[in-house]
PDB file of C-alpha atoms in Angstrom:
ATOM      1  CA  MET A 452     -21.153   9.632  45.202  1.00 83.00           C
ATOM      2  CA  LYS A 453     -23.448   8.116  42.536  1.00 86.00           C
ATOM      3  CA  VAL A 454     -23.916  11.552  40.999  1.00 87.00           C
ATOM      4  CA  LEU A 455     -20.145  12.050  40.791  1.00 85.00           C
ATOM      5  CA  VAL A 456     -19.671   8.646  39.136  1.00 86.00           C
ATOM      6  CA  GLY A 457     -22.479   9.444  36.696  1.00 80.00           C
ATOM      7  CA  ILE A 458     -20.972  12.805  35.778  1.00 83.00           C
ATOM      8  CA  LEU A 459     -17.527  11.256  35.267  1.00 78.00           C
ATOM      9  CA  THR A 460     -19.010   8.479  33.118  1.00 78.00           C
ATOM     10  CA  ILE A 461     -20.856  10.958  30.920  1.00 77.00           C
ATOM     11  CA  ALA A 462     -17.766  13.147  30.624  1.00 72.00           C
ATOM     12  CA  LEU A 463     -15.689  10.181  29.494  1.00 71.00           C
ATOM     13  CA  LEU A 464     -18.264   9.000  26.965  1.00 70.00           C
ATOM     14  CA  LEU A 465     -18.803  12.375  25.313  1.00 67.00           C
ATOM     15  CA  PRO A 466     -16.543  13.087  22.391  1.00 61.00           C
ATOM     16  CA  SER A 467     -13.855  15.588  23.112  1.00 57.00           C
ATOM     17  CA  VAL A 468     -14.392  19.012  21.642  1.00 54.00           C
ATOM     18  CA  SER A 469     -11.731  20.385  19.370  1.00 52.00           C
ATOM     19  CA  PHE A 470     -11.594  24.021  18.513  1.00 54.00           C
ATOM     20  CA  ALA A 471     -10.527  24.805  14.984  1.00 56.00           C
ATOM     21  CA  HIS A 472     -11.244  27.477  12.485  1.00 57.00           C
ATOM     22  CA  GLY A 473     -13.179  27.065   9.297  1.00 61.00           C
ATOM     23  CA  GLY A 474     -10.503  28.626   7.091  1.00 62.00           C
ATOM     24  CA  ARG A 475      -9.769  27.027   3.759  1.00 76.00           C
ATOM     25  CA  THR A 476      -6.463  25.315   3.119  1.00 78.00           C
ATOM     26  CA  ASN A 477      -4.446  24.706  -0.025  1.00 80.00           C
ATOM     27  CA  ALA A 478      -3.463  21.295  -1.421  1.00 76.00           C
ATOM     28  CA  GLU A 479      -0.749  20.945   1.230  1.00 77.00           C
ATOM     29  CA  GLY A 480      -3.219  21.665   4.061  1.00 79.00           C
ATOM     30  CA  CYS A 481      -1.776  25.160   4.701  1.00 83.00           C
ATOM     31  CA  HIS A 482      -3.145  28.705   4.734  1.00 80.00           C
ATOM     32  CA  THR A 483      -2.431  32.245   5.942  1.00 82.00           C
ATOM     33  CA  ASN A 484      -4.064  33.420   9.173  1.00 80.00           C
ATOM     34  CA  ARG A 485      -6.065  36.543   8.271  1.00 80.00           C
ATOM     35  CA  LYS A 486      -5.539  38.215  11.656  1.00 83.00           C
ATOM     36  CA  THR A 487      -1.810  37.631  12.142  1.00 85.00           C
ATOM     37  CA  GLY A 488      -0.609  37.032   8.586  1.00 83.00           C
ATOM     38  CA  GLU A 489       1.060  33.812   9.749  1.00 85.00           C
ATOM     39  CA  TYR A 490       1.308  31.011   7.188  1.00 80.00           C
ATOM     40  CA  HIS A 491       0.834  27.585   8.795  1.00 80.00           C
ATOM     41  CA  CYS A 492      -0.196  24.034   7.994  1.00 81.00           C
ATOM     42  CA  HIS A 493      -2.683  21.650   9.575  1.00 73.00           C
ATOM     43  CA  ALA A 494      -2.192  18.428   7.665  1.00 61.00           C
ATOM     44  CA  LYS A 495       0.822  16.226   7.124  1.00 60.00           C
ATOM     45  CA  LYS A 496       2.140  16.033   3.585  1.00 54.00           C
ATOM     46  CA  VAL A 497       0.776  13.010   1.785  1.00 55.00           C
ATOM     47  CA  LYS A 498       2.725  11.333  -0.974  1.00 57.00           C
ATOM     48  CA  ARG A 499       0.388  10.883  -3.895  1.00 57.00           C
ATOM     49  CA  VAL A 500       0.807   8.056  -6.375  1.00 54.00           C
ATOM     50  CA  ALA A 501      -0.161   8.662  -9.955  1.00 54.00           C
ATOM     51  CA  LYS A 502      -3.305   6.753 -10.880  1.00 56.00           C
ATOM     52  CA  SER A 503      -1.803   5.290 -14.024  1.00 57.00           C
ATOM     53  CA  SER A 504       1.175   3.941 -12.059  1.00 59.00           C
ATOM     54  CA  ALA A 505      -1.089   2.408  -9.435  1.00 58.00           C
ATOM     55  CA  ARG A 506      -3.320   0.870 -12.100  1.00 60.00           C
ATOM     56  CA  THR A 507      -0.357  -0.611 -13.951  1.00 60.00           C
ATOM     57  CA  THR A 508       0.961  -2.147 -10.743  1.00 61.00           C
ATOM     58  CA  ALA A 509      -2.471  -3.504  -9.848  1.00 60.00           C
ATOM     59  CA  ARG A 510      -2.944  -5.028 -13.291  1.00 59.00           C
ATOM     60  CA  ALA A 511       0.496  -6.635 -13.244  1.00 59.00           C
ATOM     61  CA  SER A 512      -0.172  -8.084  -9.804  1.00 57.00           C
ATOM     62  CA  ALA A 513      -3.587  -9.366 -10.844  1.00 54.00           C
ATOM     63  CA  ARG A 514      -2.153 -11.087 -13.915  1.00 53.00           C
ATOM     64  CA  SER A 515       0.608 -12.823 -12.019  1.00 51.00           C
ATOM     65  CA  VAL A 516      -1.563 -13.820  -9.066  1.00 52.00           C
ATOM     66  CA  TYR A 517      -4.494 -15.364 -10.892  1.00 56.00           C
ATOM     67  CA  VAL A 518      -2.744 -17.019 -13.853  1.00 76.00           C
ATOM     68  CA  ASP A 519      -1.078 -20.336 -13.098  1.00 83.00           C
ATOM     69  CA  LYS A 520       2.188 -20.510 -15.013  1.00 88.00           C
ATOM     70  CA  ASN A 521       4.048 -23.672 -15.987  1.00 91.00           C
ATOM     71  CA  CYS A 522       7.523 -24.106 -17.455  1.00 92.00           C
ATOM     72  CA  SER A 523       5.930 -24.700 -20.856  1.00 92.00           C
ATOM     73  CA  ASP A 524       4.591 -21.116 -20.734  1.00 92.00           C
ATOM     74  CA  PHE A 525       8.150 -19.754 -21.066  1.00 92.00           C
ATOM     75  CA  GLU A 526      10.339 -19.953 -24.162  1.00 92.00           C
ATOM     76  CA  THR A 527      13.602 -19.903 -22.208  1.00 94.00           C
ATOM     77  CA  GLN A 528      14.867 -20.697 -18.733  1.00 94.00           C
ATOM     78  CA  LYS A 529      16.012 -17.071 -18.401  1.00 94.00           C
ATOM     79  CA  GLU A 530      12.461 -15.833 -19.031  1.00 94.00           C
ATOM     80  CA  ALA A 531      11.081 -18.303 -16.474  1.00 92.00           C
ATOM     81  CA  GLN A 532      13.758 -17.300 -13.944  1.00 93.00           C
ATOM     82  CA  LYS A 533      12.871 -13.618 -14.302  1.00 93.00           C
ATOM     83  CA  PHE A 534       9.186 -14.360 -13.698  1.00 92.00           C
ATOM     84  CA  TYR A 535      10.049 -16.686 -10.801  1.00 91.00           C
ATOM     85  CA  GLU A 536      12.087 -13.965  -9.080  1.00 92.00           C
ATOM     86  CA  GLN A 537       9.423 -11.301  -9.671  1.00 90.00           C
ATOM     87  CA  GLU A 538       6.889 -13.580  -8.019  1.00 88.00           C
ATOM     88  CA  GLY A 539       8.921 -14.010  -4.839  1.00 88.00           C
ATOM     89  CA  GLY A 540      11.510 -16.591  -5.824  1.00 87.00           C
ATOM     90  CA  PRO A 541      12.262 -19.486  -3.489  1.00 87.00           C
ATOM     91  CA  THR A 542      10.192 -18.073  -0.619  1.00 87.00           C
ATOM     92  CA  GLN A 543       6.955 -17.984  -2.641  1.00 87.00           C
ATOM     93  CA  ASP A 544       7.011 -20.462  -5.498  1.00 86.00           C
ATOM     94  CA  ALA A 545       3.242 -20.434  -6.040  1.00 83.00           C
ATOM     95  CA  HIS A 546       3.641 -21.684  -9.622  1.00 87.00           C
ATOM     96  CA  ASP A 547       5.981 -24.540  -8.649  1.00 89.00           C
ATOM     97  CA  LEU A 548       8.570 -23.527 -11.245  1.00 92.00           C
ATOM     98  CA  ASP A 549      11.448 -24.723  -9.043  1.00 93.00           C
ATOM     99  CA  ARG A 550      10.511 -28.301  -8.255  1.00 89.00           C
ATOM    100  CA  ASP A 551      13.873 -29.301  -6.764  1.00 92.00           C
ATOM    101  CA  LYS A 552      13.947 -26.126  -4.599  1.00 91.00           C
ATOM    102  CA  ASN A 553      17.456 -25.061  -5.630  1.00 94.00           C
ATOM    103  CA  GLY A 554      16.490 -21.497  -6.631  1.00 92.00           C
ATOM    104  CA  ILE A 555      16.614 -22.143 -10.385  1.00 93.00           C
ATOM    105  CA  ALA A 556      13.285 -22.150 -12.222  1.00 93.00           C
ATOM    106  CA  CYS A 557      12.461 -24.420 -15.168  1.00 94.00           C
ATOM    107  CA  GLU A 558      15.900 -25.979 -15.515  1.00 92.00           C
ATOM    108  CA  SER A 559      14.687 -28.199 -18.365  1.00 92.00           C
ATOM    109  CA  ASN A 560      13.857 -25.172 -20.569  1.00 92.00           C
ATOM    110  CA  LYS A 561      16.476 -24.134 -23.117  1.00 84.00           C
ATOM    111  CA  LYS A 562      18.821 -21.377 -22.028  1.00 79.00           C
TER     112      LYS A 562
END
């Protein structure tokens, strides 16, 4: 009985073996089987984001997250409102641009 438990324990702890071939795949993870001529894929398609787009987004996020803005930083109320909405609006007013919590940022700024 102890031997059976030991064998089962070892079998469960060993990584499962997967049988695959070493054939090369293209950018989509696909290739043609040399023996059958069948074209098939192994990997799911991955949506790739352009590096420049990702960098631009990251930089914009970094600027708005780490710079504390005040109403005096905006020339107009419209400009402040746009920033306020981009930063999450009433649900996330990290810059406290809407002090009376009515959804309108920097009401004292000129229109």
